[in-house]
CSV table of C-alpha atoms and ligand atoms in Angstrom, one decimal:
chain,number,residue,atom,x,y,z
A,1,MET,CA,-29.9,-18.2,9.3
A,2,SER,CA,-30.6,-14.7,9.4
A,3,VAL,CA,-29.4,-12.9,12.6
A,4,ASP,CA,-31.9,-10.0,12.0
A,5,GLU,CA,-33.1,-10.8,15.8
A,6,ASP,CA,-29.7,-9.7,16.9
A,7,ASP,CA,-31.0,-6.2,16.0
A,8,LEU,CA,-28.2,-4.2,15.9
A,9,VAL,CA,-28.9,-0.5,15.3
A,10,PHE,CA,-26.3,2.2,14.6
A,11,THR,CA,-26.8,5.2,16.9
A,12,PRO,CA,-26.0,8.2,15.6
A,13,GLU,CA,-22.9,8.8,17.5
A,14,ARG,CA,-21.7,5.6,16.3
A,15,ALA,CA,-22.4,6.2,12.6
A,16,PRO,CA,-22.6,9.9,12.4
A,17,TRP,CA,-21.9,9.7,8.5
A,18,LEU,CA,-24.7,7.8,8.0
A,19,GLY,CA,-27.5,10.6,8.9
A,20,SER,CA,-25.9,13.8,7.4
A,21,GLY,CA,-23.7,15.4,4.7
A,22,PRO,CA,-23.1,13.9,1.4
A,23,LEU,CA,-24.2,10.3,2.0
A,24,ALA,CA,-27.5,11.3,3.4
A,25,ARG,CA,-27.9,13.3,0.2
A,26,LEU,CA,-27.1,10.3,-2.0
A,27,LEU,CA,-29.4,7.8,-0.1
A,28,ALA,CA,-32.3,10.4,-0.1
A,29,VAL,CA,-32.4,9.9,-3.8
A,30,LEU,CA,-31.4,6.2,-4.4
A,31,ASP,CA,-33.5,5.0,-1.5
A,32,ALA,CA,-36.8,6.3,-2.2
A,33,ASN,CA,-39.6,5.8,-5.0
A,34,GLY,CA,-39.8,2.5,-5.0
A,35,GLU,CA,-36.0,1.4,-5.3
A,36,GLU,CA,-34.0,0.6,-1.9
A,37,ALA,CA,-30.1,1.6,-1.2
A,38,ARG,CA,-28.3,0.0,1.8
A,39,VAL,CA,-24.5,0.7,2.9
A,40,VAL,CA,-22.5,-2.2,2.4
A,41,GLY,CA,-19.2,-4.1,3.0
A,42,GLY,CA,-16.4,-2.3,4.9
A,43,ALA,CA,-18.0,0.8,6.4
A,44,VAL,CA,-20.4,-1.5,8.0
A,45,ARG,CA,-17.9,-4.2,9.3
A,46,ASN,CA,-15.3,-1.3,10.4
A,47,THR,CA,-18.1,0.6,12.1
A,48,ILE,CA,-18.8,-2.7,14.3
A,49,LEU,CA,-15.0,-2.9,14.9
A,50,GLY,CA,-15.1,0.5,16.2
A,51,LEU,CA,-12.9,1.6,13.3
A,52,PRO,CA,-13.4,4.6,11.0
A,53,PRO,CA,-15.7,3.3,8.2
A,54,GLY,CA,-13.3,4.2,5.1
A,55,ASP,CA,-14.8,4.4,1.8
A,56,VAL,CA,-18.6,3.9,1.8
A,57,ASP,CA,-20.0,1.4,-0.8
A,58,LEU,CA,-23.9,1.0,-1.8
A,59,ALA,CA,-25.8,-1.7,-2.9
A,60,THR,CA,-29.3,-1.0,-4.5
A,61,THR,CA,-32.2,-2.5,-6.2
A,62,ALA,CA,-32.1,0.3,-8.7
A,63,LEU,CA,-30.4,-0.6,-12.3
A,64,PRO,CA,-27.1,0.8,-13.0
A,65,GLU,CA,-29.0,3.3,-15.4
A,66,VAL,CA,-31.5,4.3,-12.8
A,67,VAL,CA,-28.6,5.1,-10.4
A,68,VAL,CA,-26.8,7.3,-13.2
A,69,GLN,CA,-30.2,9.0,-14.1
A,70,ARG,CA,-31.4,9.9,-10.7
A,71,ALA,CA,-27.8,11.0,-9.4
A,72,THR,CA,-27.6,13.1,-12.7
A,73,ALA,CA,-30.9,14.7,-11.8
A,74,ALA,CA,-29.8,15.4,-8.0
A,75,GLY,CA,-26.7,17.4,-9.7
A,76,PHE,CA,-24.3,14.5,-9.0
A,77,HIS,CA,-21.3,13.5,-11.1
A,78,THR,CA,-21.3,10.0,-11.7
A,79,VAL,CA,-18.6,7.9,-13.3
A,80,PRO,CA,-19.4,4.3,-14.9
A,81,THR,CA,-16.3,2.4,-12.9
A,82,GLY,CA,-17.6,-0.9,-13.7
A,83,ILE,CA,-21.0,-0.5,-15.3
A,84,GLU,CA,-20.9,-4.0,-16.9
A,85,HIS,CA,-20.7,-5.2,-13.3
A,86,GLY,CA,-23.2,-3.0,-11.9
A,87,THR,CA,-21.1,-0.3,-10.6
A,88,VAL,CA,-21.2,3.4,-10.8
A,89,THR,CA,-19.3,5.9,-9.0
A,90,VAL,CA,-21.4,8.7,-8.0
A,91,VAL,CA,-19.4,11.7,-6.6
A,92,VAL,CA,-21.2,13.9,-3.7
A,93,ASN,CA,-19.4,17.1,-3.0
A,94,ASP,CA,-16.0,15.5,-3.9
A,95,GLN,CA,-16.9,12.5,-1.9
A,96,PRO,CA,-16.9,9.2,-4.1
A,97,PHE,CA,-19.4,6.6,-3.4
A,98,GLU,CA,-19.5,2.9,-5.3
A,99,VAL,CA,-23.1,2.0,-5.9
A,100,THR,CA,-23.5,-1.4,-7.4
A,101,THR,CA,-26.9,-2.9,-8.4
A,102,LEU,CA,-28.0,-6.3,-6.5
A,103,ARG,CA,-26.5,-9.1,-8.8
A,104,ARG,CA,-25.7,-12.5,-8.7
A,105,ASP,CA,-22.9,-14.1,-10.5
A,106,ILE,CA,-23.9,-16.5,-13.4
A,107,GLU,CA,-20.8,-17.4,-15.1
A,108,THR,CA,-17.3,-17.5,-13.4
A,109,ASP,CA,-13.9,-18.5,-14.6
A,110,GLY,CA,-11.8,-17.8,-11.7
A,111,ARG,CA,-11.2,-14.0,-12.6
A,112,HIS,CA,-13.9,-12.6,-14.5
A,113,ALA,CA,-17.6,-13.0,-13.9
A,114,VAL,CA,-20.8,-12.4,-15.7
A,115,VAL,CA,-23.5,-11.0,-13.7
A,116,ARG,CA,-27.3,-10.9,-13.4
A,117,PHE,CA,-29.5,-8.0,-11.8
A,118,GLY,CA,-31.6,-8.6,-9.5
A,119,ARG,CA,-33.7,-7.2,-6.3
A,120,ASP,CA,-32.8,-10.1,-4.2
A,121,TRP,CA,-30.9,-9.1,-1.0
A,122,ALA,CA,-29.9,-12.4,0.0
A,123,ALA,CA,-28.6,-13.3,-3.2
A,124,ASP,CA,-26.5,-10.3,-3.3
A,125,ALA,CA,-25.1,-11.1,0.0
A,126,ALA,CA,-24.3,-14.3,-1.0
A,127,ARG,CA,-22.4,-13.3,-3.8
A,128,ARG,CA,-19.6,-11.5,-1.7
A,129,ASP,CA,-16.6,-13.3,-0.4
A,130,PHE,CA,-16.7,-13.1,3.5
A,131,THR,CA,-19.4,-13.2,5.9
A,132,MET,CA,-17.8,-9.9,7.5
A,133,ASN,CA,-18.0,-8.2,4.4
A,134,ALA,CA,-21.9,-9.0,3.7
A,135,LEU,CA,-23.5,-7.1,6.5
A,136,PHE,CA,-26.1,-4.4,5.0
A,137,LEU,CA,-27.0,-1.1,6.7
A,138,ARG,CA,-30.5,0.1,6.0
A,139,ARG,CA,-31.2,3.9,6.1
A,140,ASP,CA,-33.0,3.4,9.3
A,141,ARG,CA,-29.8,2.7,10.6
A,142,ARG,CA,-30.4,-1.2,11.3
A,143,VAL,CA,-27.9,-3.9,10.4
A,144,ILE,CA,-29.0,-6.7,8.3
A,145,ASP,CA,-27.3,-9.9,8.4
A,146,LEU,CA,-28.4,-12.8,6.1
A,147,VAL,CA,-25.0,-14.7,6.6
A,148,GLY,CA,-23.6,-14.7,10.0
A,149,GLY,CA,-21.3,-12.1,9.6
A,150,LEU,CA,-22.0,-10.2,13.0
A,151,ALA,CA,-20.8,-13.8,15.2
A,152,ASP,CA,-17.8,-13.6,12.7
A,153,ILE,CA,-16.8,-10.1,13.1
A,154,ARG,CA,-17.0,-10.1,16.9
A,155,ALA,CA,-14.6,-13.1,17.1
A,156,ARG,CA,-12.5,-11.7,14.3
A,157,ARG,CA,-13.0,-14.6,11.8
A,158,VAL,CA,-12.5,-14.4,8.3
A,159,ARG,CA,-14.7,-17.1,6.9
A,160,PHE,CA,-15.8,-17.7,3.3
A,161,ILE,CA,-19.7,-17.5,2.7
A,162,GLY,CA,-20.6,-20.8,1.5
A,163,ASP,CA,-17.9,-23.6,0.5
A,164,PRO,CA,-14.6,-22.0,0.5
A,165,ALA,CA,-13.2,-24.0,-2.5
A,166,THR,CA,-16.1,-23.3,-4.7
A,167,ARG,CA,-15.8,-19.4,-3.9
A,168,ILE,CA,-12.4,-19.6,-4.3
A,169,GLY,CA,-13.1,-21.4,-8.0
A,170,GLU,CA,-15.2,-18.5,-9.0
A,171,ASP,CA,-12.5,-15.7,-8.2
A,172,LEU,CA,-9.0,-16.7,-7.5
A,173,LEU,CA,-8.4,-13.4,-6.0
A,174,ARG,CA,-10.3,-14.2,-2.7
A,175,VAL,CA,-7.0,-16.6,-1.6
A,176,LEU,CA,-5.3,-12.8,-1.4
A,177,ARG,CA,-8.3,-11.2,0.2
A,178,PHE,CA,-8.9,-14.2,2.5
A,179,PHE,CA,-5.1,-13.0,3.9
A,180,ARG,CA,-5.8,-9.4,3.6
A,181,PHE,CA,-8.7,-9.6,5.8
A,182,HIS,CA,-7.4,-11.7,8.1
A,183,ALA,CA,-4.2,-9.5,8.5
A,184,ALA,CA,-6.6,-6.5,9.1
A,185,TYR,CA,-9.3,-7.9,11.0
A,186,GLY,CA,-8.8,-11.4,11.9
A,187,SER,CA,-7.4,-12.7,15.2
A,188,GLY,CA,-5.1,-15.8,15.9
A,189,GLU,CA,-4.9,-18.5,13.3
A,190,PRO,CA,-6.6,-17.9,10.1
A,191,ASP,CA,-9.9,-20.2,9.7
A,192,PRO,CA,-8.9,-23.9,8.8
A,193,ALA,CA,-11.3,-24.3,6.1
A,194,GLY,CA,-10.5,-21.4,4.2
A,195,LEU,CA,-6.7,-21.6,5.0
A,196,SER,CA,-6.6,-25.1,3.3
A,197,ALA,CA,-8.9,-24.2,0.2
A,198,CYS,CA,-6.5,-21.3,-0.3
A,199,ILE,CA,-3.6,-23.5,-0.3
A,200,ARG,CA,-5.1,-26.2,-2.7
A,201,ALA,CA,-6.1,-23.3,-5.0
A,202,ARG,CA,-2.4,-21.3,-4.9
A,203,GLY,CA,-1.3,-23.0,-8.3
A,204,GLY,CA,-3.7,-21.2,-9.8
A,205,LEU,CA,-3.0,-17.7,-8.7
A,206,GLU,CA,-0.8,-17.1,-11.8
A,207,ILE,CA,-4.2,-16.5,-14.0
A,208,LEU,CA,-5.0,-13.6,-11.9
A,209,SER,CA,-4.5,-9.6,-13.5
A,210,ARG,CA,-1.6,-7.9,-11.9
A,211,GLU,CA,-3.6,-5.1,-10.9
A,212,ARG,CA,-5.7,-6.7,-9.0
A,213,VAL,CA,-3.1,-8.4,-7.0
A,214,ARG,CA,-1.2,-5.3,-6.6
A,215,VAL,CA,-4.2,-3.7,-5.0
A,216,GLU,CA,-4.9,-6.5,-2.6
A,217,MET,CA,-0.9,-7.2,-1.8
A,218,LEU,CA,-0.1,-3.4,-1.2
A,219,LYS,CA,-3.2,-3.3,1.4
A,220,LEU,CA,-2.4,-6.6,2.7
A,221,ILE,CA,1.3,-5.5,3.9
A,222,VAL,CA,0.4,-2.7,5.8
A,223,ALA,CA,-2.4,-4.4,7.9
A,224,ALA,CA,-2.0,-4.5,11.7
A,225,ARG,CA,-1.2,-8.3,11.8
A,226,ALA,CA,0.6,-8.4,8.4
A,227,ALA,CA,3.8,-10.2,10.0
A,228,GLU,CA,2.0,-13.1,11.4
A,229,THR,CA,0.0,-13.2,8.0
A,230,ALA,CA,3.1,-13.3,5.9
A,231,VAL,CA,4.5,-16.1,7.9
A,232,VAL,CA,1.0,-18.2,7.1
A,233,MET,CA,1.4,-17.4,3.5
A,234,ALA,CA,4.6,-18.1,3.4
A,235,ASP,CA,4.4,-21.7,5.3
A,236,SER,CA,1.3,-21.9,2.7
A,237,GLY,CA,3.5,-21.6,-0.1
A,238,ILE,CA,1.2,-18.7,-1.3
A,239,LEU,CA,3.8,-15.7,-0.5
A,240,ASP,CA,6.7,-16.7,-2.8
A,241,ARG,CA,4.3,-17.6,-5.8
A,242,VAL,CA,2.7,-13.8,-5.4
A,243,LEU,CA,6.2,-12.3,-5.1
A,244,ALA,CA,8.0,-14.5,-7.4
A,245,GLY,CA,11.0,-14.6,-5.0
A,246,VAL,CA,11.7,-15.4,-1.3
A,247,ALA,CA,10.4,-13.4,1.6
A,248,GLU,CA,12.4,-12.0,4.0
A,249,LEU,CA,10.1,-12.6,7.0
A,250,ALA,CA,12.4,-11.6,9.6
A,251,ALA,CA,13.1,-7.9,7.9
A,252,PHE,CA,9.4,-7.6,7.5
A,253,ALA,CA,8.4,-8.1,11.1
A,254,ARG,CA,11.4,-6.2,12.0
A,255,LEU,CA,10.4,-3.2,9.6
A,256,GLY,CA,6.9,-3.3,11.3
A,257,ALA,CA,8.4,-3.0,15.2
A,258,VAL,CA,10.7,-0.2,14.2
A,259,GLU,CA,7.9,1.7,12.3
A,260,THR,CA,6.2,1.2,15.7
A,261,ALA,CA,9.1,2.4,17.8
A,262,LEU,CA,9.6,5.7,15.7
A,263,GLY,CA,5.9,6.2,15.4
A,264,LEU,CA,5.8,5.9,11.8
A,265,SER,CA,2.7,4.9,10.0
A,266,PRO,CA,3.3,2.3,7.4
A,267,ASP,CA,4.0,2.6,4.2
A,268,PRO,CA,3.3,0.0,1.4
A,269,ILE,CA,6.3,0.6,-0.9
A,270,ARG,CA,8.7,0.7,2.1
A,271,ARG,CA,7.1,-2.5,3.5
A,272,LEU,CA,7.4,-4.0,0.4
A,273,ALA,CA,11.1,-3.3,0.2
A,274,ALA,CA,11.6,-5.0,3.5
A,275,LEU,CA,9.6,-8.1,2.2
A,276,ALA,CA,10.9,-8.6,-0.9
A,277,VAL,CA,13.9,-6.5,-1.9
A,278,ARG,CA,17.6,-7.4,-1.3
A,279,HIS,CA,19.1,-6.5,-4.8
A,280,LEU,CA,18.0,-3.9,-7.6
A,281,ASP,CA,16.8,-7.6,-9.7
A,282,ASP,CA,14.2,-7.9,-7.1
A,283,ALA,CA,13.0,-4.0,-7.7
A,284,THR,CA,12.8,-4.8,-11.4
A,285,ARG,CA,10.9,-8.0,-10.8
A,286,LEU,CA,8.3,-6.7,-8.6
A,287,ARG,CA,7.8,-3.5,-10.8
A,288,GLU,CA,6.3,-6.3,-13.5
A,289,ARG,CA,4.7,-8.3,-10.7
A,290,LEU,CA,2.8,-5.6,-9.1
A,291,ARG,CA,2.4,-2.9,-11.8
A,292,LEU,CA,4.5,-0.7,-9.6
A,293,SER,CA,4.5,3.0,-10.9
A,294,ASN,CA,7.6,4.6,-12.1
A,295,ASP,CA,8.1,6.5,-8.7
A,296,GLU,CA,7.2,3.3,-6.6
A,297,HIS,CA,9.7,1.3,-8.6
A,298,ARG,CA,12.3,4.2,-8.0
A,299,ARG,CA,11.7,4.2,-4.4
A,300,LEU,CA,12.4,0.6,-4.1
A,301,ARG,CA,15.4,1.0,-6.1
A,302,VAL,CA,16.6,3.5,-3.3
A,303,MET,CA,16.1,1.1,-0.6
A,304,ALA,CA,17.5,-1.8,-2.6
A,305,ALA,CA,21.0,0.0,-3.5
A,306,SER,CA,23.6,0.0,-1.0
A,307,TRP,CA,21.5,-0.3,2.3
A,308,TRP,CA,24.3,-2.6,3.8
A,309,ARG,CA,26.6,0.2,3.7
A,310,ILE,CA,24.2,1.7,6.3
A,311,ASP,CA,25.6,1.1,9.9
A,312,PRO,CA,25.5,2.7,13.1
A,313,ASN,CA,29.0,1.6,13.6
A,314,ALA,CA,30.4,3.1,10.5
A,315,PRO,CA,32.3,6.6,10.5
A,316,GLU,CA,29.3,9.3,10.7
A,317,GLU,CA,31.1,11.0,8.0
A,318,ASP,CA,30.2,8.3,5.5
A,319,MET,CA,26.8,8.1,6.3
A,320,ARG,CA,27.1,12.1,5.8
A,321,ALA,CA,28.7,11.6,2.2
A,322,MET,CA,25.8,9.1,1.7
A,323,LEU,CA,23.1,11.6,3.0
A,324,TYR,CA,24.7,14.3,0.8
A,325,ARG,CA,24.9,12.2,-2.3
A,326,ILE,CA,21.0,10.6,-1.8
A,327,GLY,CA,18.9,13.3,-0.1
A,328,ALA,CA,17.4,13.4,3.1
A,329,GLU,CA,14.4,11.2,2.4
A,330,ASN,CA,16.0,8.5,0.5
A,331,PHE,CA,18.6,8.4,3.2
A,332,ARG,CA,15.7,7.9,5.5
A,333,GLU,CA,14.4,5.2,3.7
A,334,ARG,CA,17.3,3.0,2.9
A,335,ALA,CA,18.2,3.5,6.9
A,336,LEU,CA,15.1,2.2,7.6
A,337,ILE,CA,15.4,-0.7,5.4
A,338,ALA,CA,18.9,-1.3,6.7
A,339,PHE,CA,17.7,-1.3,10.4
A,340,ALA,CA,15.1,-3.8,9.4
A,341,HIS,CA,17.8,-6.0,7.9
A,342,SER,CA,20.2,-5.5,10.7
A,343,GLY,CA,18.9,-8.2,13.4
A,344,ALA,CA,19.0,-5.0,16.0
A,345,GLU,CA,16.2,-4.7,18.5
A,346,ALA,CA,13.3,-2.3,17.3
A,347,GLY,CA,14.5,0.2,20.2
A,348,ASP,CA,18.0,0.0,19.6
A,349,ARG,CA,19.4,3.5,20.2
A,350,ALA,CA,22.2,3.7,17.8
A,351,TRP,CA,19.9,2.9,15.1
A,352,HIS,CA,17.5,5.5,15.8
A,353,LYS,CA,20.4,8.2,16.1
A,354,LEU,CA,21.2,7.0,12.6
A,355,VAL,CA,17.7,7.0,11.0
A,356,ALA,CA,17.5,10.7,12.3
A,357,LEU,CA,20.7,11.8,10.9
A,358,PRO,CA,18.8,13.8,8.1
A,359,LYS,CA,17.1,15.7,11.2
A,360,ARG,CA,20.5,16.5,12.9
A,361,TRP,CA,22.5,17.2,10.0
A,362,THR,CA,21.6,19.1,6.8
A,363,PRO,CA,24.0,18.5,4.0
A,364,PRO,CA,25.7,21.8,2.8
A,365,LYS,CA,25.3,23.2,-0.6
A,366,PHE,CA,28.5,22.8,-2.9
A,367,PRO,CA,30.3,25.9,-2.4
A,368,LEU,CA,32.3,25.9,-5.8
A,369,ALA,CA,31.0,26.6,-9.0
A,370,ALA,CA,32.2,27.2,-12.7
A,371,LYS,CA,33.7,30.8,-12.3
A,372,ASP,CA,36.4,29.2,-9.5
A,373,PHE,CA,37.7,27.5,-12.1
A,374,LEU,CA,37.7,30.0,-15.1
A,375,GLU,CA,39.1,32.4,-12.6
A,376,ARG,CA,42.1,30.4,-12.2
A,377,GLY,CA,42.3,29.7,-15.9
A,378,LEU,CA,40.8,26.6,-16.8
A,379,GLU,CA,38.6,27.0,-19.9
A,380,LYS,CA,35.0,26.3,-21.0
A,381,GLY,CA,34.1,22.7,-22.2
A,382,PRO,CA,34.7,19.4,-21.1
A,383,MET,CA,37.3,19.9,-18.7
A,384,LEU,CA,35.3,22.3,-16.9
A,385,GLY,CA,32.9,19.7,-16.2
A,386,MET,CA,35.2,17.0,-15.1
A,387,ALA,CA,37.1,19.4,-12.7
A,388,LEU,CA,33.5,20.3,-11.1
A,389,ALA,CA,32.4,16.9,-10.8
A,390,GLN,CA,36.2,15.8,-9.4
A,391,ALA,CA,36.1,18.7,-7.2
A,392,GLU,CA,32.7,17.7,-5.8
A,393,GLU,CA,33.7,14.4,-5.0
A,394,ALA,CA,36.8,15.6,-3.4
A,395,TRP,CA,35.1,18.3,-1.2
A,396,ILE,CA,32.6,15.2,0.2
A,397,GLU,CA,35.6,13.0,0.8
A,398,ALA,CA,37.1,15.6,2.8
A,399,GLY,CA,34.0,16.1,5.1
A,400,PHE,CA,32.5,19.0,3.3
A,401,PRO,CA,35.0,21.9,4.4
A,402,GLY,CA,34.1,25.4,4.3
A,403,GLU,CA,37.3,27.3,4.7
A,404,ARG,CA,38.7,29.1,1.5
A,405,SER,CA,42.1,27.7,1.8
A,406,ARG,CA,41.0,24.2,1.6
A,407,LEU,CA,38.5,24.7,-1.4
A,408,ASP,CA,41.2,26.7,-3.4
A,409,ALA,CA,43.6,23.4,-2.6
A,410,ILE,CA,40.5,21.4,-4.0
A,411,VAL,CA,40.4,23.6,-7.1
A,412,GLN,CA,43.7,23.2,-8.0
A,413,THR,CA,44.0,19.4,-7.7
A,414,ALA,CA,40.8,19.5,-9.6
A,415,ILE,CA,42.0,21.5,-12.4
A,416,LYS,CA,45.3,19.5,-12.6
A,417,SER,CA,43.8,16.1,-12.7
A,418,ALA,CA,41.1,17.4,-15.2
A,419,ARG,CA,44.1,18.5,-17.5
A,420,ALA,CA,45.6,15.4,-16.8
A,421,GLY,CA,42.7,12.9,-18.4
A,422,PRO,CA,40.4,11.3,-17.2
A,423,ALA,CA,42.6,8.3,-16.9
A,424,ILE,CA,44.6,10.1,-14.0
A,425,SER,CA,41.5,11.7,-11.9
A,426,GLU,CA,39.8,8.3,-12.0
A,427,LYS,CA,40.5,6.8,-8.2
B,501,LIG,P1,-11.8,-2.1,2.3
B,501,LIG,O1,-12.0,-1.1,3.6
B,501,LIG,O2,-10.4,-2.6,2.4
B,501,LIG,O3,-12.1,-1.0,1.2
B,501,LIG,P2,-14.4,-3.5,1.5
B,501,LIG,O4,-14.9,-4.7,2.2
B,501,LIG,O5,-15.0,-2.3,1.4
B,501,LIG,O6,-13.0,-3.3,2.4
B,501,LIG,P3,-13.5,-3.8,-1.1
B,501,LIG,O7,-12.7,-4.6,-1.7
B,501,LIG,O8,-13.6,-2.6,-1.3
B,501,LIG,O9,-13.5,-4.4,0.4
B,501,LIG,O10,-14.7,-4.2,-1.6
B,501,LIG,C1,-16.5,-3.9,-1.3
B,501,LIG,C2,-17.2,-5.2,-1.1
B,501,LIG,O11,-17.5,-5.9,-2.2
B,501,LIG,C3,-16.6,-6.1,0.0
B,501,LIG,O12,-16.7,-6.0,1.5
B,501,LIG,C4,-17.3,-7.3,-0.3
B,501,LIG,O13,-18.7,-7.6,0.0
B,501,LIG,C5,-17.7,-7.4,-2.1
B,501,LIG,N1,-16.0,-7.8,-3.0
B,501,LIG,C6,-15.3,-7.1,-3.3
B,501,LIG,N2,-14.6,-7.9,-3.6
B,501,LIG,C7,-14.9,-9.2,-4.0
B,501,LIG,C8,-14.7,-10.3,-4.5
B,501,LIG,N3,-13.2,-10.8,-5.4
B,501,LIG,N4,-15.1,-11.5,-4.3
B,501,LIG,C9,-16.5,-11.4,-3.5
B,501,LIG,N5,-17.2,-10.4,-3.2
B,501,LIG,C10,-16.3,-9.1,-3.3
B,502,LIG,MG1,-14.3,-0.9,0.3
């Protein structure tokens, strides 16, 4: 079913990245002297869709050690990213390219493959997941379609190469990739044959490594049609399994609409918070499930905590107090999550105003310091710390006053209650 006769050629205007710069230098080395190299996968697919190419991956007849030799001789840095599967990363002028030797998978167990290298382009296309991901672009700018991928890209249809159930059996991650590519490049409902094979395979998803699941899920949830796709995944009993919890589909959809209304680019952790976090426990569970970094986990916790207190109908002083306590960036993130959970329209003026509070109002610096207390006779030691903390609380509660007389009163009260001991200073 070769569609070579379609005769698609990427003109230099269409794919300026092919003929110049780092990629051209790399192809000159790999696509020469008895070996061939072609661009494959995302960059070809995206260019046909009129999107930026993204990372450029190459497929080549050259064995991995030959790739390393030639690249090194040309002065490029190489990293043996997945050398047993034939992948070497070659860095040219700071730009990384994944170069993978043509191969077929000869043994699979649902998550790993034993591969055999070869020189057969058709076999290499056939071992890839979806038709839209298996197009090759030759150095002469011609697109080679050995699997019917062009028609599927034009129809925005994510279709497995070969029998979906067999292909999923080889690698369960393809279930998530099916939804990921549908969310990013599909239209309408997912391909029925692919969808039903995914549903039948859902019980096996547990065997996947969490790192691989993480990569697919974080890409999936920022895709253009993530909200619709999440609904299908939830209806299919797949999403709850992956998250090991209940998906908040309405909040997830609303966050997408809110981001659009505010001109924000989608952020995977914020989207994850809307989709799957209501309480701090959810953040802890997701850290394990998706191998989140400490900083990602911290951000989820910020968005999980007390978001329900953020409310456009609450007194602005209360919102300022929270902003002072958690900082501008955290406040904004938490407010976006509260907005997503609120049920308000994405264009809601009061919510927009609240989300923008950190732009309108910068928290003042706490104007009191140890010396204010020492001058009034409090001695150094634990009482000083207590008095300072209590004074800061009182100052926040009072709406951040700046006048000396009010600050003095706060200092006096704090000293008194510090002297009286912790039992009294607690409200
Ligand atoms: P992106 O723009 O997200 O990087 P991509 O198509 O380049 O999209 P990658 O995950 O980078 O996707 O994979 C590169 C290519 O390798 C794919 O286009 C596909 O041909 C192949 N591939 C990757 N993972 C799998 C898999 N699990 N099973 C089969 N083929 C795969
Ligand atoms: Mg890629």
